[in-house]
Coordinates of C-alpha atoms in Angstrom, one line a residue:
X5 CA 1.9 -9.2 -25.6
X6 CA -0.8 -6.5 -25.1
X7 CA -2.4 -5.1 -28.2
X8 CA -2.8 -1.4 -28.2
X9 CA -5.5 0.5 -30.1
X10 CA -6.3 4.1 -29.8
X11 CA -4.0 4.4 -26.8
X12 CA -5.9 1.8 -24.9
X13 CA -5.1 -1.9 -24.3
X14 CA -7.4 -4.7 -25.2
X15 CA -6.9 -8.3 -24.0
X16 CA -6.1 -10.5 -27.0
X17 CA -8.0 -13.6 -27.7
X18 CA -6.8 -16.5 -25.5
X19 CA -5.0 -14.2 -23.0
X20 CA -5.5 -15.5 -19.5
X21 CA -5.4 -13.3 -16.4
X22 CA -3.9 -15.0 -13.3
X23 CA -6.2 -15.8 -10.4
X24 CA -6.2 -13.7 -7.2
X25 CA -3.1 -13.7 -5.2
X26 CA -4.8 -15.3 -2.2
X27 CA -6.3 -18.7 -3.1
X28 CA -9.1 -18.0 -0.6
X29 CA -10.5 -15.4 -3.0
X30 CA -13.0 -17.4 -4.9
X31 CA -16.7 -16.9 -5.7
X32 CA -17.4 -18.4 -2.3
X33 CA -15.7 -15.5 -0.5
X34 CA -19.1 -13.9 0.0
X35 CA -22.0 -13.7 2.4
X36 CA -24.9 -16.2 2.6
X37 CA -27.1 -13.2 1.9
X38 CA -25.7 -12.8 -1.6
X39 CA -26.9 -16.3 -2.6
X40 CA -30.4 -15.7 -1.1
X41 CA -30.6 -12.4 -3.0
X42 CA -29.5 -14.1 -6.2
X43 CA -32.1 -16.9 -5.7
X44 CA -34.8 -14.3 -5.1
X45 CA -33.8 -12.6 -8.4
X46 CA -33.9 -15.9 -10.2
X47 CA -37.2 -17.0 -8.7
X48 CA -38.8 -13.7 -9.8
X49 CA -37.3 -14.1 -13.3
X50 CA -35.3 -10.9 -12.8
X51 CA -31.8 -12.3 -12.6
X52 CA -30.8 -11.2 -16.1
X53 CA -32.0 -7.6 -15.7
X54 CA -29.2 -5.2 -16.4
X55 CA -28.0 -3.4 -13.3
X56 CA -25.3 -0.8 -12.5
X57 CA -23.7 -0.7 -9.0
X58 CA -21.3 1.9 -7.6
X59 CA -18.6 1.0 -5.2
X60 CA -17.4 4.0 -3.2
X61 CA -16.8 5.2 0.4
X62 CA -18.4 8.0 2.4
X63 CA -15.6 9.5 4.4
X64 CA -11.8 9.8 4.2
X65 CA -9.9 7.8 6.8
X66 CA -7.7 8.8 9.7
X67 CA -9.3 12.3 9.9
X68 CA -7.7 13.3 6.6
X69 CA -8.9 14.6 3.3
X70 CA -7.7 12.1 0.8
X71 CA -7.6 8.3 0.2
X72 CA -5.4 6.1 -2.0
X73 CA -7.3 3.7 -4.1
X74 CA -5.9 0.1 -4.1
X75 CA -7.1 -3.4 -4.7
X76 CA -8.4 -3.1 -8.3
X77 CA -6.0 -5.7 -9.7
X78 CA -7.3 -8.3 -7.3
X79 CA -10.9 -7.5 -8.3
X80 CA -10.2 -7.9 -11.9
X81 CA -8.3 -11.2 -11.3
X82 CA -11.4 -12.4 -9.4
X83 CA -13.9 -11.7 -12.2
X84 CA -11.5 -13.0 -14.8
X85 CA -11.6 -16.4 -13.1
X86 CA -15.1 -16.3 -11.6
X87 CA -16.6 -19.8 -11.9
X88 CA -18.4 -22.0 -9.4
X89 CA -16.9 -25.6 -9.2
X90 CA -19.0 -28.7 -8.7
X91 CA -17.9 -28.7 -5.1
X92 CA -18.9 -25.1 -4.7
X93 CA -22.4 -25.8 -6.0
X94 CA -22.8 -28.7 -3.7
X95 CA -21.8 -26.5 -0.7
X96 CA -24.2 -23.8 -1.7
X97 CA -27.0 -26.4 -2.1
X98 CA -26.4 -27.7 1.4
X99 CA -26.6 -24.3 2.9
X100 CA -29.6 -22.9 1.1
X101 CA -33.2 -23.7 2.0
X102 CA -34.4 -27.1 0.8
X103 CA -37.1 -25.3 -1.1
X104 CA -34.6 -23.8 -3.5
X105 CA -35.3 -25.3 -7.0
X106 CA -32.7 -27.2 -9.0
X107 CA -32.9 -24.7 -11.8
X108 CA -31.2 -22.2 -9.7
X109 CA -28.1 -24.4 -9.2
X110 CA -28.1 -25.0 -13.0
X111 CA -28.0 -21.2 -13.3
X112 CA -25.1 -21.0 -10.9
X113 CA -23.1 -23.6 -12.9
X114 CA -23.3 -21.4 -16.0
X115 CA -22.3 -18.2 -14.3
X116 CA -19.1 -16.3 -15.3
X117 CA -18.4 -12.6 -15.6
X118 CA -18.2 -12.5 -19.4
X119 CA -21.2 -10.2 -19.5
X120 CA -20.0 -7.9 -16.7
X121 CA -18.4 -4.5 -17.4
X122 CA -16.1 -2.9 -14.9
X123 CA -15.1 0.7 -15.0
X124 CA -12.7 2.0 -12.4
X125 CA -10.4 4.8 -11.3
X126 CA -6.8 3.6 -12.0
X127 CA -5.2 1.9 -9.0
X128 CA -2.9 4.2 -7.0
X129 CA -5.0 7.3 -7.6
X130 CA -5.8 9.8 -5.0
X131 CA -9.6 9.5 -4.5
X132 CA -12.4 11.1 -2.5
X133 CA -15.8 10.3 -1.0
X134 CA -18.9 9.7 -3.1
X135 CA -16.9 9.3 -6.3
X136 CA -17.3 5.7 -7.6
X137 CA -14.0 3.8 -7.4
X138 CA -15.6 1.1 -9.4
X139 CA -18.8 1.1 -11.5
X140 CA -20.0 -2.4 -12.2
X141 CA -22.6 -3.3 -14.8
X142 CA -24.1 -6.6 -15.7
X143 CA -26.9 -9.1 -14.9
X144 CA -28.2 -8.2 -11.5
X145 CA -27.8 -11.6 -9.9
X146 CA -24.2 -11.9 -11.0
X147 CA -23.1 -8.4 -10.0
X148 CA -24.9 -8.9 -6.7
X149 CA -22.5 -11.8 -5.9
X150 CA -19.5 -9.5 -6.5
X151 CA -20.5 -7.1 -3.8
X152 CA -18.9 -8.8 -0.8
X153 CA -15.6 -9.9 -2.4
X154 CA -15.1 -6.5 -4.1
X155 CA -15.8 -4.6 -0.9
X156 CA -13.4 -6.9 1.0
X157 CA -10.6 -6.6 -1.6
X158 CA -10.9 -2.8 -1.8
X159 CA -11.4 -1.9 1.9
X160 CA -8.2 -3.0 3.5
X161 CA -6.1 -2.4 0.4
X162 CA -7.1 1.3 0.2
X163 CA -7.0 1.8 3.9
X164 CA -3.4 0.5 4.4
X165 CA -2.2 2.3 1.2
X166 CA -3.6 5.5 2.6
X167 CA -2.0 4.8 6.0
X168 CA 1.4 4.3 4.4
X169 CA 1.0 7.5 2.3
X170 CA 0.3 9.5 5.5
X171 CA 3.3 8.0 7.3
X172 CA 5.4 8.8 4.2
X173 CA 4.2 12.4 4.2
X174 CA 5.1 13.0 7.9
X175 CA 8.4 11.2 7.6
X176 CA 9.5 13.3 4.6
X177 CA 10.9 12.3 1.2
X178 CA 14.5 12.2 2.4
X179 CA 13.9 9.4 5.0
X180 CA 13.6 5.7 4.3
X181 CA 10.4 4.2 5.4
X182 CA 10.3 0.4 6.2
X183 CA 7.4 -1.9 6.9
X184 CA 8.0 -4.0 9.9
X185 CA 4.5 -5.3 10.4
X186 CA 4.3 -9.1 9.7
X187 CA 4.4 -10.1 13.4
X188 CA 1.5 -7.7 14.3
X189 CA -0.5 -8.1 11.1
X190 CA -4.0 -9.7 11.1
X191 CA -2.8 -13.1 10.0
X192 CA -0.7 -14.2 7.0
X193 CA -3.0 -12.5 4.4
X194 CA -2.8 -9.2 6.3
X195 CA 1.0 -9.5 6.3
X196 CA 1.3 -10.2 2.6
X197 CA -1.3 -7.7 1.6
X198 CA 0.3 -5.0 3.8
X199 CA 3.6 -5.4 1.9
X200 CA 2.0 -4.8 -1.4
X201 CA -0.3 -1.9 -0.5
X202 CA 2.2 -0.2 1.8
X203 CA 4.5 -0.2 -1.2
X204 CA 1.9 1.6 -3.3
X205 CA 1.4 4.2 -0.5
X206 CA 5.1 5.1 -0.3
X207 CA 6.9 2.6 1.9
X208 CA 10.4 1.9 0.5
X209 CA 11.0 -1.7 1.6
X210 CA 10.8 -4.3 4.3
X211 CA 13.3 -6.4 6.2
X212 CA 13.3 -9.4 3.8
X213 CA 13.5 -7.3 0.7
X214 CA 16.4 -5.2 2.1
X215 CA 18.2 -8.4 2.8
X216 CA 17.9 -9.5 -0.8
X217 CA 19.2 -6.3 -2.2
X218 CA 22.1 -5.9 0.1
X219 CA 23.1 -9.5 -0.3
X220 CA 23.0 -9.2 -4.1
X221 CA 25.0 -6.0 -4.1
X222 CA 27.5 -7.3 -1.7
X223 CA 28.2 -10.2 -4.2
X224 CA 28.5 -7.7 -7.0
X225 CA 25.5 -9.3 -8.7
X226 CA 24.0 -7.1 -11.4
X227 CA 20.3 -7.7 -12.0
X228 CA 17.6 -6.9 -14.4
X229 CA 14.0 -6.0 -13.6
X230 CA 13.6 -9.7 -13.0
X231 CA 11.9 -8.9 -14.8
X232 CA 10.0 -6.1 -13.6
X233 CA 9.5 -8.0 -10.4
X234 CA 12.3 -6.3 -8.5
X235 CA 11.5 -2.9 -9.9
X236 CA 7.8 -3.6 -9.9
X237 CA 7.3 -4.8 -6.4
X238 CA 9.9 -3.3 -4.3
X239 CA 8.4 -4.3 -1.0
X240 CA 8.6 -7.8 0.1
X241 CA 7.4 -8.6 3.6
X242 CA 9.7 -10.1 6.1
X243 CA 8.7 -13.7 5.2
X244 CA 9.5 -16.1 2.5
X245 CA 5.9 -16.9 1.7
X246 CA 5.3 -13.5 0.2
X247 CA 8.0 -14.1 -2.4
X248 CA 6.3 -17.3 -3.4
X249 CA 2.7 -16.2 -3.4
X250 CA 3.2 -12.9 -5.2
X251 CA 6.0 -14.0 -7.5
X252 CA 8.4 -11.4 -6.2
X253 CA 12.1 -11.5 -6.8
X254 CA 13.8 -14.5 -5.3
X255 CA 17.4 -14.8 -4.2
X256 CA 19.6 -16.9 -6.4
X257 CA 19.5 -17.9 -10.1
X258 CA 16.6 -15.7 -10.9
X259 CA 18.9 -12.7 -10.7
X260 CA 19.7 -11.9 -14.3
X261 CA 22.7 -9.9 -15.4
X262 CA 22.3 -6.6 -17.1
X263 CA 24.4 -3.5 -17.6
X264 CA 24.5 -1.2 -14.6
X265 CA 23.8 -1.8 -10.9
X266 CA 20.4 -1.1 -9.5
X267 CA 21.0 1.9 -7.3
X268 CA 18.8 2.9 -4.4
X269 CA 20.0 4.9 -1.5
X270 CA 18.6 2.5 1.1
X271 CA 19.9 -0.8 -0.2
X272 CA 22.5 -0.7 2.6
X273 CA 19.6 -0.8 5.1
X274 CA 20.0 -4.5 5.6
X275 CA 17.6 -4.8 8.5
X276 CA 17.6 -8.5 8.0
X277 CA 20.0 -9.9 8.9
X278 CA 19.7 -7.6 11.8
X279 CA 20.9 -8.5 15.2
X280 CA 18.2 -9.6 17.6
X281 CA 18.4 -9.3 21.4
X282 CA 18.6 -13.1 21.8
X283 CA 22.0 -13.1 20.0
X284 CA 23.4 -11.2 23.0
X285 CA 23.3 -14.5 25.0
X286 CA 25.5 -16.3 22.5
X287 CA 29.1 -15.6 23.5
X288 CA 31.0 -18.5 22.2
X289 CA 32.8 -17.9 18.9
X290 CA 34.3 -21.0 17.3
X291 CA 35.5 -19.8 13.9
X292 CA 37.3 -16.5 14.4
X293 CA 38.7 -16.0 10.8
X294 CA 37.5 -13.7 8.2
X295 CA 38.8 -13.2 4.6
X296 CA 39.5 -9.7 3.4
X297 CA 36.9 -8.4 1.1
X298 CA 39.4 -8.3 -1.8
X299 CA 40.3 -11.9 -1.1
X300 CA 44.0 -11.1 -0.7
X301 CA 44.4 -12.6 2.7
X302 CA 42.6 -13.9 5.7
X303 CA 42.5 -12.5 9.2
X304 CA 43.0 -15.4 11.6
X305 CA 41.7 -13.8 14.8
X306 CA 39.0 -11.3 14.1
X307 CA 38.0 -11.4 17.7
X308 CA 41.3 -10.1 19.0
X309 CA 41.2 -7.2 16.5
X310 CA 37.8 -6.3 17.8
X311 CA 39.1 -6.2 21.4
X312 CA 42.0 -4.1 20.2
X313 CA 39.7 -1.5 18.6
X314 CA 37.5 -1.4 21.7
X315 CA 40.5 -0.5 23.8
X316 CA 41.5 2.2 21.3
X317 CA 38.0 3.7 21.4
X318 CA 37.8 3.6 25.2
X319 CA 41.1 5.6 25.6
X320 CA 40.7 7.9 22.6
X321 CA 40.9 11.6 23.4
X322 CA 37.4 12.5 22.2
X323 CA 35.5 9.5 23.7
X324 CA 37.4 9.0 27.0
X325 CA 35.0 8.8 29.9
X326 CA 31.9 8.2 27.8
X327 CA 31.9 4.5 28.7
X328 CA 33.8 2.0 30.8
X329 CA 33.4 -1.8 30.5
X330 CA 31.0 -2.8 27.9
X331 CA 28.8 -6.0 28.0
X332 CA 30.9 -8.8 26.6
X333 CA 28.0 -11.0 25.6
X334 CA 26.8 -8.2 23.5
X335 CA 30.2 -7.7 21.9
X336 CA 30.5 -11.5 21.2
X337 CA 27.1 -11.4 19.6
X338 CA 28.0 -8.4 17.4
X339 CA 31.3 -10.1 16.5
X340 CA 29.6 -13.4 15.5
X341 CA 27.1 -11.6 13.4
X342 CA 29.7 -9.5 11.6
X343 CA 31.6 -12.7 10.8
X344 CA 28.4 -14.1 9.3
X345 CA 27.4 -11.0 7.4
X346 CA 30.5 -8.7 7.0
X347 CA 28.9 -6.8 4.1
X348 CA 25.6 -6.2 5.9
X349 CA 26.4 -5.6 9.5
X350 CA 23.6 -3.8 11.3
X351 CA 23.3 -4.0 15.0
X352 CA 20.4 -3.5 17.4
X353 CA 22.2 -1.6 20.1
X354 CA 19.7 -1.2 23.0
X355 CA 19.9 -4.6 24.6
X356 CA 21.8 -3.3 27.6
X357 CA 22.7 0.4 27.3
X358 CA 22.9 2.3 24.1
X359 CA 25.8 4.7 24.7
X360 CA 27.7 2.8 27.4
X361 CA 27.7 -0.6 25.7
X362 CA 25.9 -0.9 22.5
X363 CA 27.5 1.9 20.5
X364 CA 31.1 1.3 21.5
X365 CA 30.7 -2.5 20.9
X366 CA 29.3 -1.8 17.5
X367 CA 32.0 0.7 16.6
X368 CA 34.7 -1.7 17.6
X369 CA 33.3 -4.4 15.3
X370 CA 32.6 -1.9 12.5
X371 CA 36.2 -0.5 12.6
X372 CA 37.6 -4.1 12.5
X373 CA 35.5 -4.8 9.4
X374 CA 36.7 -1.5 7.9
X375 CA 40.3 -2.8 8.4
X376 CA 39.4 -5.8 6.2
X377 CA 37.8 -3.7 3.5
X378 CA 34.1 -4.0 4.6
X379 CA 31.7 -1.3 5.4
X380 CA 29.2 -1.7 8.3
X381 CA 25.7 -0.5 7.6
X382 CA 24.7 1.1 10.9
X383 CA 22.6 0.6 14.0
X384 CA 19.0 0.3 15.0
X385 CA 17.4 1.9 18.0
X386 CA 14.3 0.2 19.3
X387 CA 13.7 1.9 22.7
X388 CA 14.4 5.0 24.7
X389 CA 14.4 8.6 23.7
X390 CA 15.0 8.1 20.0
X391 CA 15.6 11.8 19.1
X392 CA 18.2 12.3 21.8
X393 CA 19.9 8.9 21.3
X394 CA 20.1 9.4 17.5
X395 CA 21.9 12.8 18.0
X396 CA 24.3 11.3 20.6
X397 CA 25.1 8.3 18.3
X398 CA 25.8 10.6 15.4
X399 CA 28.2 12.6 17.5
X400 CA 29.9 9.3 18.6
X401 CA 30.2 8.2 14.9
X402 CA 31.6 11.6 13.8
X403 CA 34.2 11.6 16.6
X404 CA 35.5 8.3 15.5
X405 CA 35.6 9.3 11.9
X406 CA 37.7 12.4 12.9
X407 CA 40.0 10.8 15.4
X408 CA 40.7 7.6 13.5
X409 CA 40.5 9.0 10.0
X410 CA 37.8 6.6 8.8
X411 CA 36.0 8.3 5.9
X412 CA 32.2 8.0 5.9
X413 CA 32.0 6.5 9.4
X414 CA 30.0 9.5 10.7
X415 CA 27.4 9.0 8.0
X416 CA 26.5 5.4 8.9
X417 CA 22.8 4.7 9.0
X418 CA 20.7 5.2 12.1
X419 CA 17.4 3.3 12.0
X420 CA 14.7 3.7 14.5
X421 CA 11.6 1.5 15.4
X422 CA 9.5 1.0 18.5
X423 CA 5.8 1.4 17.9
X424 CA 6.2 4.4 15.6
X425 CA 3.2 6.1 14.2
X426 CA 2.3 9.5 12.6
X427 CA 2.3 11.3 15.9
X428 CA 5.7 10.0 17.0
X429 CA 7.2 10.8 13.5
X430 CA 5.9 14.3 13.8
X431 CA 7.2 14.7 17.3
X432 CA 10.6 13.4 16.3
X433 CA 10.8 15.9 13.4
X434 CA 9.9 18.8 15.8
X435 CA 12.5 17.7 18.4
X436 CA 15.3 17.3 15.8
X437 CA 16.9 13.9 15.3
X438 CA 19.6 12.1 13.2
X439 CA 17.5 9.2 12.1
X440 CA 17.9 8.0 8.5
X441 CA 15.2 5.3 8.4
X442 CA 12.0 4.5 10.3
X443 CA 10.7 0.9 10.8
X444 CA 7.0 0.9 11.4
X445 CA 5.0 -2.2 12.2
X446 CA 1.8 -2.4 14.2
X447 CA 0.5 1.1 13.5
X448 CA 1.1 0.7 9.8
X449 CA -0.2 -2.7 8.8
X450 CA -3.0 -3.0 11.3
X451 CA -4.3 0.6 10.5
X452 CA -4.4 1.0 14.2
X453 CA -6.0 4.4 14.0
X454 CA -9.0 3.3 12.1
X455 CA -10.4 -0.2 11.6
X456 CA -12.0 0.1 8.2
X457 CA -12.6 2.5 5.3
X458 CA -16.3 1.9 5.1
X459 CA -16.6 1.0 1.4
X460 CA -20.2 0.5 0.2
X461 CA -21.8 -1.1 -2.9
X462 CA -25.0 0.5 -4.1
X463 CA -27.4 -0.1 -6.9
X464 CA -27.7 3.1 -9.0
X465 CA -29.5 1.9 -12.1
X466 CA -31.5 -1.2 -13.3
X467 CA -32.9 -1.6 -16.8
X468 CA -31.8 1.9 -17.6
X469 CA -34.0 3.2 -14.7
X470 CA -32.1 5.2 -12.1
X471 CA -32.3 4.1 -8.5
X472 CA -31.5 6.1 -5.3
X473 CA -31.0 5.0 -1.8
X474 CA -32.6 7.4 0.7
X475 CA -31.7 7.9 4.4
X476 CA -32.4 10.3 7.2
X477 CA -28.6 10.6 7.3
X478 CA -27.9 12.6 4.2
X479 CA -24.4 11.2 4.0
X480 CA -25.9 7.9 3.2
X481 CA -28.0 9.0 0.3
X482 CA -26.6 7.5 -2.9
X483 CA -26.1 9.4 -6.2
X484 CA -28.3 7.7 -8.9
X485 CA -27.7 6.6 -12.5
X486 CA -24.7 5.5 -14.5
X487 CA -22.2 8.4 -14.3
X488 CA -19.0 9.8 -15.7
X489 CA -16.5 11.3 -13.4
X490 CA -13.8 14.0 -14.0
X491 CA -11.1 15.8 -12.2
X492 CA -10.7 19.5 -13.0
X493 CA -7.3 21.1 -12.6
X494 CA -6.5 24.8 -12.0
X495 CA -3.9 27.0 -13.6
X496 CA -1.3 26.1 -11.0
X497 CA -1.6 22.4 -11.8
X498 CA -3.5 21.5 -8.6
X499 CA -6.8 19.5 -8.7
X500 CA -9.6 21.8 -7.9
X501 CA -12.7 19.6 -7.8
X502 CA -14.0 16.2 -8.8
X503 CA -17.3 16.3 -10.7
X504 CA -19.9 13.6 -11.6
X505 CA -22.1 14.0 -14.6
X506 CA -24.8 11.9 -16.1
X507 CA -23.6 9.3 -18.6
X508 CA -24.8 11.2 -21.7
X509 CA -23.9 14.7 -20.6
X510 CA -21.2 16.4 -22.6
X511 CA -17.7 16.3 -21.1
X512 CA -16.3 19.3 -19.3
X513 CA -14.0 21.2 -21.6
X514 CA -10.7 23.1 -20.9
X515 CA -11.3 26.8 -20.7
X516 CA -15.1 26.6 -20.4
X517 CA -16.9 27.7 -17.2
X518 CA -18.6 24.8 -15.4
X519 CA -21.1 25.1 -12.5
X520 CA -20.1 22.6 -9.9
X521 CA -22.7 21.8 -7.2
X522 CA -22.6 20.0 -3.9
X523 CA -24.7 16.9 -4.4
X524 CA -27.0 17.7 -1.4
X525 CA -26.4 21.3 -0.1
X526 CA -28.1 23.9 -2.3
X527 CA -26.0 26.8 -1.2
X528 CA -22.6 25.1 -1.9
X529 CA -21.8 25.8 -5.6
X530 CA -19.0 27.3 -7.6
X531 CA -18.0 28.0 -11.2
X532 CA -14.8 26.4 -12.3
X533 CA -12.8 27.1 -15.5
X534 CA -10.5 24.1 -15.8
X535 CA -7.1 24.3 -17.3
X536 CA -7.0 20.5 -17.6
X537 CA -9.7 17.8 -17.5
X538 CA -9.0 14.2 -16.6
X539 CA -11.7 11.5 -16.9
X540 CA -11.5 9.2 -14.0
X541 CA -13.4 6.0 -14.8
X542 CA -11.6 3.7 -17.3
X543 CA -12.8 0.3 -18.7
X544 CA -10.9 -2.5 -17.0
X545 CA -13.3 -5.3 -18.0
X546 CA -15.5 -4.7 -21.1
X547 CA -17.7 -7.8 -20.9
X548 CA -19.4 -8.3 -24.2
X549 CA -19.1 -4.7 -25.2
X550 CA -16.7 -3.6 -27.9
X551 CA -15.0 -1.2 -25.5
X552 CA -11.2 -1.2 -25.2
X553 CA -9.8 -2.7 -22.0
X554 CA -7.2 -0.9 -19.9
X555 CA -4.2 -2.9 -19.0
X556 CA -3.5 -3.7 -15.4
X557 CA -0.1 -1.9 -14.9
X558 CA 2.9 -3.3 -13.0
X559 CA 3.1 -2.4 -9.4
X560 CA 5.9 0.1 -9.8
X561 CA 3.6 2.1 -12.2
X562 CA 0.8 2.0 -9.6
X563 CA 3.3 3.4 -7.0
X564 CA 4.5 6.1 -9.3
X565 CA 0.9 7.2 -10.0
X566 CA 0.3 7.4 -6.3
X567 CA 3.5 9.5 -5.6
X568 CA 2.8 11.8 -8.6
X569 CA -0.8 12.4 -7.6
X570 CA 0.1 13.1 -4.0
X571 CA 2.7 15.7 -5.2
X572 CA 0.0 17.4 -7.3
X573 CA -2.3 17.9 -4.3
X574 CA -2.4 21.2 -2.5
X575 CA -0.6 21.1 0.8
X576 CA -3.6 22.3 2.8
X577 CA -5.5 19.1 1.7
X578 CA -2.6 17.0 2.9
X579 CA -1.8 18.4 6.3
X580 CA -2.4 16.2 9.4
X581 CA -4.4 18.6 11.4
X582 CA -7.5 20.4 10.1
X583 CA -6.9 19.7 6.4
X584 CA -9.0 21.7 3.9
X585 CA -11.8 19.5 2.5
X586 CA -11.4 18.6 -1.2
X587 CA -14.5 19.5 -3.2
X588 CA -16.6 16.7 -4.7
X589 CA -19.5 17.9 -6.9
X590 CA -22.1 17.1 -9.5
X591 CA -23.1 18.9 -12.6
X592 CA -26.1 21.2 -12.5
X593 CA -28.1 18.7 -14.6
X594 CA -27.3 15.8 -12.3
X595 CA -28.0 17.9 -9.2
X596 CA -31.5 18.7 -10.5
X597 CA -32.1 15.0 -11.3
X598 CA -31.0 13.8 -7.9
X599 CA -33.4 16.1 -6.1
X600 CA -36.2 15.4 -8.5
X601 CA -35.8 11.6 -7.9
X602 CA -35.4 12.3 -4.2
X603 CA -38.7 14.1 -4.0
X604 CA -40.5 11.5 -6.1
X605 CA -39.2 8.5 -4.1
X606 CA -39.4 9.9 -0.6
X607 CA -42.7 9.1 1.1
X608 CA -44.9 12.1 2.0
X609 CA -45.8 12.3 5.6
X610 CA -49.2 13.3 7.0
X611 CA -49.7 15.3 10.2
X612 CA -52.9 14.7 12.2

C-alpha cells in the first residue's frame, strides 16, 4: 500500500514500479549522440555535475490553444527501472569509437536514476507552451541520456491525447466517441498507445472493449473494478495484445462479482462483433434454431421468422414503396450474425444499399430477435451522406416502432464511421443528424493533421548556475534556471494565466496583486489578483532527496483530471477557429533575470 504523509505519497522501502509498457523502452531507446555526449562529460570529469533540464513544447498543436499532457507514467517507469545490462554495455562498446576508455563503460555499468529528481505537471492536465512539463535534475551525464526516451514518450502521448480531446469537444458530451484506429496506426505500438491516450483525452471506448462490456452484460455478469482495470482503463484497442500488454480487463474468470451492475450508456454499442462486408457473401445457414432469452423454449426456424417479418415490413402502411426486393445474401449474413450474437446484434448496413436493402434487412432480423426477448443494438453507417442517411434511418425505425408497437425500436443506436475528423464532425452537427456514436480511426490515432508536438529538452541550470539557449528565433530562446510554476484562477473559476517564477521566489498568494510579464515582449504585461493558486510541478521521483513522492494515479483519475480541467477552460480558448491565446508569463523578477542573462550571453557585434 502507498504511505501518505502530509497529503503526499511516498514510495515505501522495497516497493517496485513496473517497467515500461512497451519492452522496447529501455536505456538503449536513445540516440548515439547521447552516448557520445555522456562520454565527453565523463572524459572531461564533468559527468557528476548537477544539472537541471526542462522538457516542454513551443507551440500548441492542431492550430489550437491547449494541449493535454500525457506520457508521464511511462517516463517514471523507465527511470525506476533504468539499468544497462551486460549485453547493453557490449553493444554500446561496439558502436562507440575504439578510443573510448574502459573506465567509461564501468561508469555505465553503475548508472541508475537513484540520484535523479523528476518534477512534473500531473498527467492529464491541460498545459501550454514554454511551461515545463517535466523538470529533471541529476548528474548531467545521466540526465542527458534521458532526453531522447523522455521526448519520445511524451511527444506522441500528448499529441494523441490532445487530438482525442479536440474530437470529443466537437462531437459533444452527449455522443459516444469510439477509437477505430488499429488498422491505420503506425505499427502495434502506435495502436496500443493510441488506445491509452485517446482514453485520457475523452474517447469512450474501442471495438474490443465494447465487445467485452456488452458480452458481460448480456450474460448478467456483475463485475468489480477488476480491479480498477475496467474502470481504470476503459479503452481497450481492437486487438487482444493490448489486453495482455497493458493488463486490462480480460474476458472470463477475471470478472469478479460485486453488488450492482456497471452502467454506462454506451455498453450496448457492441461494435465488435460488428458485421463486416465480407459476411454478406456467406448465405448458407446450417443451424437455424435460437433459444429464447428467458430459456423457456427454442425457435426451430429463426430464418423463416425473419422472412415473415421482412414481408410484413415490405407491405406495412407506413413503409410501403420505400423498398422492393432486398439483397438476400445480406439478409442471410445478418441472420447468421444474429444467431451468433443475439444480445449484441449490430449490422453494417451499407454493403449494397442502405435504405433499399440494409435497413429493411436489419429491421426484419431485429424484430425477430425482439419476438424471442432479445434487443438488437443498432446499425453502423460507413459511407454515403451520413447526416441524411442517419435521419432517414431514424424515421424508418420510428415508423416500425409505431406501426408494430415495439417499444424502444425508434431509439436504436446509429453509429457512423468513414474517415471522420474534426471538420466532418463539425459539418455533421451543422447539417443536423441522428447519429449516436462516432467511430474515428485514421485521423485520430495517426494525428493526421499534425505529425508531432515538437517537445524539446533544454539545459536550464548546471552546478546552480543558470543557462540560457539563445536563438535568432525568439520562440526558441529557453527560460533559464530551476523554476516553480503556478496556475492563477479568476473569480469565475477559469484559469487566467500560468506564471513561472524563480525557485526561491515567494509563491503567489490568493488576493494579492501579481505582475505577470510575457517572457520576451516588454509591452505585454498585466496585473492579476488570483482567487485560487495552483502549483503545477509536483515531485514524482525524489532521487536521494527527502521530498515526498506523488503517486502515479490510475488511468481513470488521469482521464477525470483531463475532463475536469477542460471544463474549467474558457470557451474562447477551446474553439476550433481563431481561439483566444492563453497567457503564459513569468514573474517580474524572472523577467529581469532572463533579459540580464540574455544581454550577458549574447555576443556583441561590431560594424565596420
